[in-house]
Amino acid sequence: ILNCIFNVFMKKIKFIFLLITIVSYSQTRLNFDEEFRILSHQDSIKIFTKDLLHVYNSDLKKIRESEILFNHKIKDFEIFENGDSIYFVSINSGLVYTLNDKDLFKRIDKSYDHKMQSDSSVIFEKDTIFKFGGYGFWSMRNLMTYYDSKQSEWFPKPNSEKGLDEGYSNSILLSDNDDFYILGVYKM
């Protein structure tokens, strides 16, 4: 578990240094007064803001900037990459989007935007998206679900609630092989 925690910590530190470097050396000033998300994808760094995608190469030179049309708050989504695919996964419900090479979003899930997992923890592990906990409709969730890409639906992970007597939100979800760890939990 310590190795898993160390790896997550190092990724966060790398993003902080990356952000400082981009802001310090970019030829155009980025507006970070608004929400943003960063993704290191293939040989580029992508920064998503409310309505723009900034793409930098590995030398931190801006490759392009394009407008994106995303009708949600970017802060309410976790962003993951898997091969050529980029996924936007809601931390509040079951919404899952992909971003294509023309910077267009496509919703790929069949979920209802239920808002029953607000501030849930999301992780992408072994080609599968997992989500744990969250708050909604006056209660905390203690359930782990996974996204089945073939059926475009979320399903409960068997035995995921064992040993959990309460639900949590705003936590960090880590994985080590088939074991999951929950850190920094918030409970009511």
mmCIF file of C-alpha atoms in Angstrom:
data_model
loop_
_atom_site.group_PDB
_atom_site.id
_atom_site.type_symbol
_atom_site.label_atom_id
_atom_site.label_comp_id
_atom_site.label_asym_id
_atom_site.label_seq_id
_atom_site.Cartn_x
_atom_site.Cartn_y
_atom_site.Cartn_z
ATOM 1 C CA ILE A 1 0.000 0.000 0.000
ATOM 2 C CA LEU A 2 2.890 2.402 0.735
ATOM 3 C CA ASN A 3 4.208 1.943 -2.793
ATOM 4 C CA CYS A 4 0.736 2.707 -4.163
ATOM 5 C CA ILE A 5 0.463 5.872 -2.021
ATOM 6 C CA PHE A 6 3.971 6.957 -3.047
ATOM 7 C CA ASN A 7 3.123 6.545 -6.769
ATOM 8 C CA VAL A 8 -0.028 8.668 -6.459
ATOM 9 C CA PHE A 9 1.896 11.309 -4.495
ATOM 10 C CA MET A 10 4.655 11.435 -7.132
ATOM 11 C CA LYS A 11 2.115 11.860 -9.946
ATOM 12 C CA LYS A 12 0.572 14.825 -8.111
ATOM 13 C CA ILE A 13 4.034 16.383 -7.547
ATOM 14 C CA LYS A 14 4.890 15.955 -11.258
ATOM 15 C CA PHE A 15 1.661 17.725 -12.232
ATOM 16 C CA ILE A 16 2.422 20.614 -9.886
ATOM 17 C CA PHE A 17 5.903 21.067 -11.387
ATOM 18 C CA LEU A 18 4.460 20.705 -14.886
ATOM 19 C CA LEU A 19 1.882 23.378 -14.174
ATOM 20 C CA ILE A 20 4.484 25.753 -12.750
ATOM 21 C CA THR A 21 6.707 25.191 -15.787
ATOM 22 C CA ILE A 22 3.895 25.768 -18.285
ATOM 23 C CA VAL A 23 2.738 28.944 -16.584
ATOM 24 C CA SER A 24 6.320 30.208 -16.277
ATOM 25 C CA TYR A 25 7.536 29.435 -19.797
ATOM 26 C CA SER A 26 4.499 29.382 -22.062
ATOM 27 C CA GLN A 27 4.309 32.057 -24.699
ATOM 28 C CA THR A 28 0.679 32.717 -23.940
ATOM 29 C CA ARG A 29 -0.697 33.234 -20.496
ATOM 30 C CA LEU A 30 -3.278 30.688 -19.442
ATOM 31 C CA ASN A 31 -6.249 31.835 -17.455
ATOM 32 C CA PHE A 32 -6.288 29.684 -14.338
ATOM 33 C CA ASP A 33 -8.891 31.827 -12.630
ATOM 34 C CA GLU A 34 -11.336 29.222 -13.894
ATOM 35 C CA GLU A 35 -11.654 25.482 -13.531
ATOM 36 C CA PHE A 36 -9.132 23.287 -15.337
ATOM 37 C CA ARG A 37 -7.922 19.701 -15.612
ATOM 38 C CA ILE A 38 -4.535 18.424 -16.840
ATOM 39 C CA LEU A 39 -3.855 15.190 -18.714
ATOM 40 C CA SER A 40 -0.535 13.829 -19.886
ATOM 41 C CA HIS A 41 -1.558 11.924 -23.012
ATOM 42 C CA GLN A 42 0.777 10.153 -25.448
ATOM 43 C CA ASP A 43 3.544 12.692 -26.213
ATOM 44 C CA SER A 44 1.548 15.751 -25.243
ATOM 45 C CA ILE A 45 0.128 17.582 -22.271
ATOM 46 C CA LYS A 46 -3.491 18.598 -22.521
ATOM 47 C CA ILE A 47 -5.007 21.299 -20.326
ATOM 48 C CA PHE A 48 -8.789 21.498 -20.357
ATOM 49 C CA THR A 49 -10.491 24.691 -19.213
ATOM 50 C CA LYS A 50 -14.158 25.649 -19.379
ATOM 51 C CA ASP A 51 -14.223 26.029 -23.145
ATOM 52 C CA LEU A 52 -10.639 25.572 -24.391
ATOM 53 C CA LEU A 53 -8.188 22.749 -24.890
ATOM 54 C CA HIS A 54 -4.506 23.743 -24.734
ATOM 55 C CA VAL A 55 -2.089 21.156 -26.121
ATOM 56 C CA TYR A 56 1.665 21.251 -25.452
ATOM 57 C CA ASN A 57 4.432 18.956 -26.664
ATOM 58 C CA SER A 58 6.966 17.347 -24.343
ATOM 59 C CA ASP A 59 9.212 20.438 -24.673
ATOM 60 C CA LEU A 60 6.302 22.539 -23.344
ATOM 61 C CA LYS A 61 5.815 24.356 -26.630
ATOM 62 C CA LYS A 62 2.203 25.036 -27.452
ATOM 63 C CA ILE A 63 1.054 22.828 -30.320
ATOM 64 C CA ARG A 64 -2.464 24.119 -30.568
ATOM 65 C CA GLU A 65 -5.419 25.597 -28.818
ATOM 66 C CA SER A 66 -8.952 24.679 -29.746
ATOM 67 C CA GLU A 67 -12.441 25.422 -28.588
ATOM 68 C CA ILE A 68 -14.311 22.617 -26.874
ATOM 69 C CA LEU A 69 -18.034 22.376 -26.325
ATOM 70 C CA PHE A 70 -18.658 20.612 -23.038
ATOM 71 C CA ASN A 71 -21.936 21.424 -21.297
ATOM 72 C CA HIS A 72 -20.715 20.485 -17.822
ATOM 73 C CA LYS A 73 -18.356 21.923 -15.244
ATOM 74 C CA ILE A 74 -14.903 20.520 -15.978
ATOM 75 C CA LYS A 75 -14.191 20.234 -12.226
ATOM 76 C CA ASP A 76 -17.009 17.686 -11.899
ATOM 77 C CA PHE A 77 -15.154 15.181 -14.094
ATOM 78 C CA GLU A 78 -12.068 13.041 -13.762
ATOM 79 C CA ILE A 79 -10.083 12.629 -16.983
ATOM 80 C CA PHE A 80 -8.353 9.378 -17.937
ATOM 81 C CA GLU A 81 -6.516 8.099 -20.969
ATOM 82 C CA ASN A 82 -6.379 4.571 -22.261
ATOM 83 C CA GLY A 83 -4.371 4.153 -25.447
ATOM 84 C CA ASP A 84 -5.763 6.657 -27.926
ATOM 85 C CA SER A 85 -8.954 7.248 -25.945
ATOM 86 C CA ILE A 86 -9.616 10.054 -23.472
ATOM 87 C CA TYR A 87 -12.451 9.563 -20.988
ATOM 88 C CA PHE A 88 -14.326 12.159 -18.943
ATOM 89 C CA VAL A 89 -16.055 10.499 -15.981
ATOM 90 C CA SER A 90 -18.468 12.372 -13.728
ATOM 91 C CA ILE A 91 -17.696 12.392 -10.001
ATOM 92 C CA ASN A 92 -21.387 13.106 -9.329
ATOM 93 C CA SER A 93 -23.254 10.547 -11.407
ATOM 94 C CA GLY A 94 -22.712 7.903 -14.079
ATOM 95 C CA LEU A 95 -21.971 10.175 -17.033
ATOM 96 C CA VAL A 96 -19.060 9.001 -19.224
ATOM 97 C CA TYR A 97 -17.788 10.870 -22.281
ATOM 98 C CA THR A 98 -14.984 10.300 -24.745
ATOM 99 C CA LEU A 99 -13.109 12.998 -26.616
ATOM 100 C CA ASN A 100 -12.306 12.262 -30.240
ATOM 101 C CA ASP A 101 -9.389 13.524 -32.344
ATOM 102 C CA LYS A 102 -11.520 16.458 -33.571
ATOM 103 C CA ASP A 103 -11.997 17.602 -29.950
ATOM 104 C CA LEU A 104 -15.668 16.618 -29.946
ATOM 105 C CA PHE A 105 -17.302 14.928 -26.978
ATOM 106 C CA LYS A 106 -19.438 11.826 -27.281
ATOM 107 C CA ARG A 107 -21.485 10.443 -24.418
ATOM 108 C CA ILE A 108 -20.946 6.679 -24.258
ATOM 109 C CA ASP A 109 -22.963 5.636 -21.193
ATOM 110 C CA LYS A 110 -26.690 4.910 -20.879
ATOM 111 C CA SER A 111 -26.851 6.178 -17.298
ATOM 112 C CA TYR A 112 -29.310 8.577 -15.800
ATOM 113 C CA ASP A 113 -27.693 11.738 -14.391
ATOM 114 C CA HIS A 114 -28.852 10.743 -10.887
ATOM 115 C CA LYS A 115 -26.517 12.925 -8.755
ATOM 116 C CA MET A 116 -26.422 10.145 -6.131
ATOM 117 C CA GLN A 117 -22.624 9.913 -6.081
ATOM 118 C CA SER A 118 -21.552 13.522 -5.588
ATOM 119 C CA ASP A 119 -17.833 13.798 -4.854
ATOM 120 C CA SER A 120 -17.239 10.100 -5.471
ATOM 121 C CA SER A 121 -13.758 8.730 -6.052
ATOM 122 C CA VAL A 122 -12.962 7.544 -9.569
ATOM 123 C CA ILE A 123 -10.041 5.440 -10.777
ATOM 124 C CA PHE A 124 -9.130 3.835 -14.116
ATOM 125 C CA GLU A 125 -7.515 0.457 -13.559
ATOM 126 C CA LYS A 126 -6.838 -2.387 -16.015
ATOM 127 C CA ASP A 127 -9.051 -0.924 -18.764
ATOM 128 C CA THR A 128 -11.959 -0.483 -16.334
ATOM 129 C CA ILE A 129 -13.386 2.624 -14.666
ATOM 130 C CA PHE A 130 -14.214 2.166 -10.969
ATOM 131 C CA LYS A 131 -16.152 4.559 -8.772
ATOM 132 C CA PHE A 132 -16.522 4.479 -5.000
ATOM 133 C CA GLY A 133 -18.758 6.286 -2.550
ATOM 134 C CA GLY A 134 -20.221 9.720 -2.889
ATOM 135 C CA TYR A 135 -23.141 11.591 -1.397
ATOM 136 C CA GLY A 136 -26.672 11.962 -2.683
ATOM 137 C CA PHE A 137 -30.251 12.101 -1.496
ATOM 138 C CA TRP A 138 -29.291 12.618 2.157
ATOM 139 C CA SER A 139 -26.957 9.637 2.488
ATOM 140 C CA MET A 140 -23.392 8.537 1.860
ATOM 141 C CA ARG A 141 -22.649 5.613 -0.440
ATOM 142 C CA ASN A 142 -20.381 2.726 0.544
ATOM 143 C CA LEU A 143 -20.608 0.932 -2.781
ATOM 144 C CA MET A 144 -18.017 0.454 -5.505
ATOM 145 C CA THR A 145 -19.268 0.317 -9.069
ATOM 146 C CA TYR A 146 -17.522 -0.333 -12.361
ATOM 147 C CA TYR A 147 -18.305 0.803 -15.878
ATOM 148 C CA ASP A 148 -18.980 -2.000 -18.357
ATOM 149 C CA SER A 149 -18.031 -0.534 -21.744
ATOM 150 C CA LYS A 150 -19.767 -3.331 -23.670
ATOM 151 C CA GLN A 151 -23.118 -2.623 -22.027
ATOM 152 C CA SER A 152 -22.485 1.126 -21.513
ATOM 153 C CA GLU A 153 -23.742 0.807 -17.942
ATOM 154 C CA TRP A 154 -22.476 0.909 -14.359
ATOM 155 C CA PHE A 155 -22.699 -2.216 -12.188
ATOM 156 C CA PRO A 156 -21.916 -2.909 -8.519
ATOM 157 C CA LYS A 157 -18.566 -4.576 -7.921
ATOM 158 C CA PRO A 158 -19.314 -7.825 -6.051
ATOM 159 C CA ASN A 159 -18.441 -7.768 -2.341
ATOM 160 C CA SER A 160 -17.256 -4.149 -2.541
ATOM 161 C CA GLU A 161 -19.160 -3.090 0.569
ATOM 162 C CA LYS A 162 -17.637 -5.792 2.796
ATOM 163 C CA GLY A 163 -15.921 -4.271 5.800
ATOM 164 C CA LEU A 164 -17.426 -0.849 5.115
ATOM 165 C CA ASP A 165 -20.097 0.131 7.590
ATOM 166 C CA GLU A 166 -20.373 3.711 6.330
ATOM 167 C CA GLY A 167 -20.258 5.548 3.043
ATOM 168 C CA TYR A 168 -17.628 8.116 2.119
ATOM 169 C CA SER A 169 -16.999 10.996 -0.265
ATOM 170 C CA ASN A 170 -14.075 13.245 -1.228
ATOM 171 C CA SER A 171 -11.600 10.413 -0.786
ATOM 172 C CA ILE A 172 -8.669 9.088 -2.778
ATOM 173 C CA LEU A 173 -9.160 5.674 -4.322
ATOM 174 C CA LEU A 174 -6.023 3.632 -4.947
ATOM 175 C CA SER A 175 -5.547 0.212 -6.493
ATOM 176 C CA ASP A 176 -2.862 -2.412 -6.145
ATOM 177 C CA ASN A 177 -3.645 -5.437 -8.321
ATOM 178 C CA ASP A 178 -7.191 -6.397 -7.293
ATOM 179 C CA ASP A 179 -7.079 -4.619 -3.923
ATOM 180 C CA PHE A 180 -8.546 -1.143 -3.470
ATOM 181 C CA TYR A 181 -7.617 1.374 -0.773
ATOM 182 C CA ILE A 182 -9.592 4.418 0.322
ATOM 183 C CA LEU A 183 -7.670 7.356 1.814
ATOM 184 C CA GLY A 184 -8.643 10.735 3.225
ATOM 185 C CA VAL A 185 -12.309 9.979 3.616
ATOM 186 C CA TYR A 186 -15.070 12.388 4.491
ATOM 187 C CA LYS A 187 -18.063 10.965 6.303
ATOM 188 C CA MET A 188 -21.156 12.530 7.780
#
